[in-house]
Coordinates of C-alpha atoms in Angstrom, one line a residue:
Chain Z
X1 CA -21.2 17.4 12.1
X2 CA -18.9 14.2 10.7
X3 CA -20.7 11.1 10.9
X4 CA -19.4 8.0 9.9
X5 CA -21.7 5.0 10.2
X6 CA -20.3 1.4 10.1
X7 CA -22.2 -1.5 9.4
X8 CA -22.1 -5.2 7.8
X9 CA -20.2 -7.2 10.9
X10 CA -21.2 -9.8 12.2
X11 CA -20.2 -14.1 12.7
X12 CA -18.8 -15.7 10.2
X13 CA -16.8 -19.2 9.6
X14 CA -13.5 -19.2 8.9
X15 CA -13.1 -18.6 4.9
X16 CA -15.9 -17.0 4.7
X17 CA -17.0 -13.7 3.4
X18 CA -18.6 -10.2 4.7
X19 CA -19.1 -6.7 3.1
X20 CA -18.6 -3.4 5.7
X21 CA -20.1 -0.6 5.3
X22 CA -19.3 3.0 5.9
X23 CA -22.2 5.5 5.7
X24 CA -20.6 9.0 5.5
X25 CA -22.3 12.6 6.2
X26 CA -21.8 15.9 6.9
X27 CA -18.7 16.5 5.1
X28 CA -17.4 16.5 1.3
X29 CA -16.8 12.9 1.0
X30 CA -15.3 13.1 -2.7
X31 CA -12.5 15.1 -1.2
X32 CA -11.2 12.7 1.1
X33 CA -9.2 10.1 1.6
X34 CA -11.1 7.0 3.7
X35 CA -9.2 4.3 6.0
X36 CA -10.4 0.9 7.7
X37 CA -9.0 0.6 10.8
X38 CA -9.0 -2.3 12.8
X39 CA -9.2 -3.3 16.7
X40 CA -8.8 -7.0 17.9
X41 CA -10.5 -7.5 21.4
X42 CA -8.1 -6.3 23.9
X43 CA -5.3 -5.3 21.8
X44 CA -4.0 -2.0 19.8
X45 CA -5.1 -0.2 16.9
X46 CA -4.0 -1.8 13.1
X47 CA -4.3 0.0 9.9
X48 CA -6.4 -2.2 7.2
X49 CA -6.4 -0.3 4.0
X50 CA -6.3 3.4 2.8
X51 CA -8.2 5.0 -0.5
X52 CA -7.8 8.0 -2.1
X53 CA -10.7 10.4 -2.5
X54 CA -11.1 9.4 -6.4
X55 CA -10.4 5.3 -5.7
X56 CA -7.3 6.0 -7.6
X57 CA -4.7 5.2 -5.3
X58 CA -5.5 2.0 -2.9
X59 CA -3.3 0.8 0.2
X60 CA -3.2 -2.5 2.1
X61 CA -1.8 -3.9 5.1
X62 CA 0.6 -7.1 4.3
X63 CA -1.6 -8.7 6.4
X64 CA -5.0 -8.7 4.2
X65 CA -3.2 -7.7 0.9
X66 CA -5.0 -10.1 -1.5
X67 CA -8.0 -10.8 0.5
X68 CA -9.6 -7.9 1.6
X69 CA -11.0 -5.6 -0.7
X70 CA -11.4 -1.5 -0.2
X71 CA -14.0 0.4 -2.5
X72 CA -16.1 3.4 -2.6
X73 CA -19.3 4.6 -4.2
X74 CA -18.5 8.4 -3.8
X75 CA -22.2 8.9 -5.4
X76 CA -23.9 7.6 -2.4
X77 CA -21.3 8.3 0.3
X78 CA -20.1 5.4 1.5
X79 CA -17.1 3.1 1.9
X80 CA -16.8 -0.5 1.4
X81 CA -14.3 -3.0 2.9
X82 CA -14.8 -6.8 0.9
X83 CA -13.4 -9.4 3.1
X84 CA -12.9 -12.8 1.8
X85 CA -11.1 -15.9 3.1
X86 CA -11.4 -14.9 6.7
X87 CA -9.7 -16.0 9.5
X88 CA -9.7 -16.2 13.1
X89 CA -7.1 -13.6 13.6
X90 CA -9.2 -11.0 11.6
X91 CA -11.7 -11.1 14.5
X92 CA -11.8 -7.3 15.7
X93 CA -13.6 -4.0 15.9
X94 CA -13.6 -2.4 12.5
X95 CA -13.6 0.8 11.9
X96 CA -13.7 3.7 9.3
X97 CA -12.1 6.7 9.6
X98 CA -11.6 9.7 7.7
X99 CA -8.9 11.7 6.0
X100 CA -5.2 10.4 5.7
X101 CA -4.7 11.7 9.1
X102 CA -7.5 9.9 10.0
X103 CA -9.4 12.8 12.0
X104 CA -13.0 11.2 12.5
X105 CA -13.9 7.8 13.3
X106 CA -17.0 5.8 13.6
X107 CA -18.5 3.6 16.4
X108 CA -17.1 0.6 14.9
X109 CA -18.5 -2.9 13.3
X110 CA -17.5 -6.2 15.5
X111 CA -16.3 -9.0 12.8
X112 CA -15.8 -12.5 15.0
X113 CA -14.1 -15.2 12.8
X114 CA -15.0 -18.8 14.4
X115 CA -16.1 -22.0 13.6
Chain V
X26 CA 7.5 -1.1 8.1
X27 CA 8.2 1.4 10.7
X28 CA 7.9 0.1 14.0
X29 CA 6.4 2.8 16.3
X30 CA 7.2 2.8 20.2
X31 CA 5.3 4.1 22.8
X32 CA 6.5 4.4 26.5
X33 CA 5.6 4.1 29.3
X34 CA 2.9 1.3 28.5
X35 CA 0.6 2.4 31.6
X36 CA 0.9 6.0 33.2
X37 CA -0.8 6.0 37.1
X38 CA -1.2 9.7 37.2
X39 CA -2.8 12.0 40.2
X40 CA -5.2 14.2 39.2
X41 CA -4.3 17.7 38.6
X42 CA -0.4 16.4 37.9
X43 CA 1.4 16.8 34.2
X44 CA 1.8 13.2 32.2
X45 CA 4.1 12.8 29.3
X46 CA 3.9 9.9 26.5
X47 CA 6.6 9.7 24.7
X48 CA 6.3 7.7 21.0
X49 CA 9.8 6.8 19.0
X50 CA 10.0 5.8 15.4
X51 CA 12.1 4.0 13.6
X52 CA 13.0 6.2 10.8
X53 CA 12.3 10.1 10.2
X54 CA 8.8 11.2 9.8
X55 CA 9.4 14.2 7.4
X56 CA 7.7 13.6 4.4
X57 CA 8.8 14.7 1.0
X58 CA 6.8 17.9 1.7
X59 CA 8.4 18.8 4.5
X60 CA 5.6 17.9 6.6
X61 CA 5.9 15.5 9.7
X62 CA 2.3 13.4 9.7
X63 CA 2.7 12.4 13.3
X64 CA -1.0 12.0 14.9
X65 CA -1.9 10.9 18.6
X66 CA -5.6 9.4 19.7
X67 CA -7.2 9.1 22.5
X68 CA -9.6 6.3 23.1
X69 CA -11.3 6.2 26.4
X70 CA -12.8 3.2 27.8
X71 CA -15.8 1.6 25.4
X72 CA -15.6 4.3 22.8
X73 CA -13.9 4.9 20.2
X74 CA -10.5 6.5 19.1
X75 CA -10.4 10.3 18.9
X76 CA -7.7 12.2 17.2
X77 CA -5.9 14.4 19.6
X78 CA -3.1 16.1 17.4
X79 CA -2.1 16.0 14.1
X80 CA 1.0 16.4 12.0
X81 CA 2.9 16.6 15.6
X82 CA 1.5 19.8 17.3
X83 CA -1.9 20.5 16.1
X84 CA -4.4 20.3 18.3
X85 CA -8.0 19.2 16.9
X86 CA -11.2 21.4 17.6
X87 CA -12.6 20.9 20.8
X88 CA -9.3 19.2 22.3
X89 CA -8.5 20.9 25.6
X90 CA -5.3 23.5 25.5
X91 CA -3.8 20.8 28.3
X92 CA -2.6 18.6 25.9
X93 CA 0.1 19.6 23.5
X94 CA 2.5 17.4 21.1
X95 CA 5.9 18.2 20.5
X96 CA 8.9 16.5 18.6
X97 CA 10.5 15.6 15.4
X98 CA 12.3 13.7 13.2
X99 CA 12.1 10.3 15.2
X100 CA 11.3 11.4 18.4
X101 CA 7.7 12.6 20.1
X102 CA 5.8 13.8 23.2
X103 CA 2.1 14.2 24.2
X104 CA 2.3 16.1 27.4
X105 CA -1.0 16.5 29.5
X106 CA -0.7 19.5 31.7
X107 CA -2.9 18.8 34.5
X108 CA -4.7 15.3 34.3
X109 CA -8.3 15.4 34.9
X110 CA -10.8 11.9 35.2
X111 CA -12.1 12.3 31.8
X112 CA -8.3 11.6 30.1
X113 CA -8.3 8.0 31.3
X114 CA -7.5 5.8 28.7
X115 CA -5.3 4.7 25.8
X116 CA -3.2 6.7 23.6
X117 CA -1.9 5.9 20.3
X118 CA 0.6 7.4 18.4
X119 CA 0.5 6.6 14.5
X120 CA 2.7 7.8 11.5
X121 CA 1.0 9.0 8.5
X122 CA 4.2 9.4 6.3
X123 CA 5.6 6.0 5.4
X124 CA 3.5 2.9 4.0
X125 CA 2.1 1.1 5.7
X126 CA 1.1 3.3 8.3
X127 CA 1.0 2.0 11.6
X128 CA 0.8 2.9 15.3
X129 CA 2.2 2.6 18.7
X130 CA 1.0 -0.1 20.9
X131 CA -0.1 2.4 23.2
X132 CA 0.0 4.1 26.5
X133 CA -2.9 3.1 29.2
X134 CA -3.3 6.7 31.4
X135 CA -5.0 5.7 34.9
X136 CA -5.5 7.8 38.3
X137 CA -3.9 6.7 41.1

């Protein structure tokens, strides 16, 4: 069974940093691209970033480019999202999702940016 | 960026009746490989999104066959042949052809 388990969310002040993790199991992590998608409270889904299976190709939404960094540890089956210079409008539930077509999703982790 | 426009915003449906959600893209979603990367998701209240349909019309494992996806180019539709109570939630289309990936704004399906 595919499982994606996000962690690392919490309350942070504007300008602060957080690192999210997504632990994957139940599929061959090393062969799949991975995504981060976020959802602000009461709002729709917003794609954040995608990293290819090897990590050699990475794409970012303009809204996070230069502030967020996606990475993966294929030896540990973990996806990361380093978030710097956080803004109030980054407040959202952050989901990791597997494959370019987002076949499987985790339960999400809430990031709240507030003073 | 490719803009994905869903309609309607809200869809009240009687149990057992059909429902149809439209998704239009601002440009063709046919990729260089000839495949159209249009995906449909369901998000039930309080839950994570769940993929229902990929590449326009392929149903995911475990998805009831009352869900079907059709369309081509820039015009796509998700149909529920007979709505059940468990179908309540918000439905999103997403295009996976062009970077950045983009979602439609969502359609809320509720029971009348």
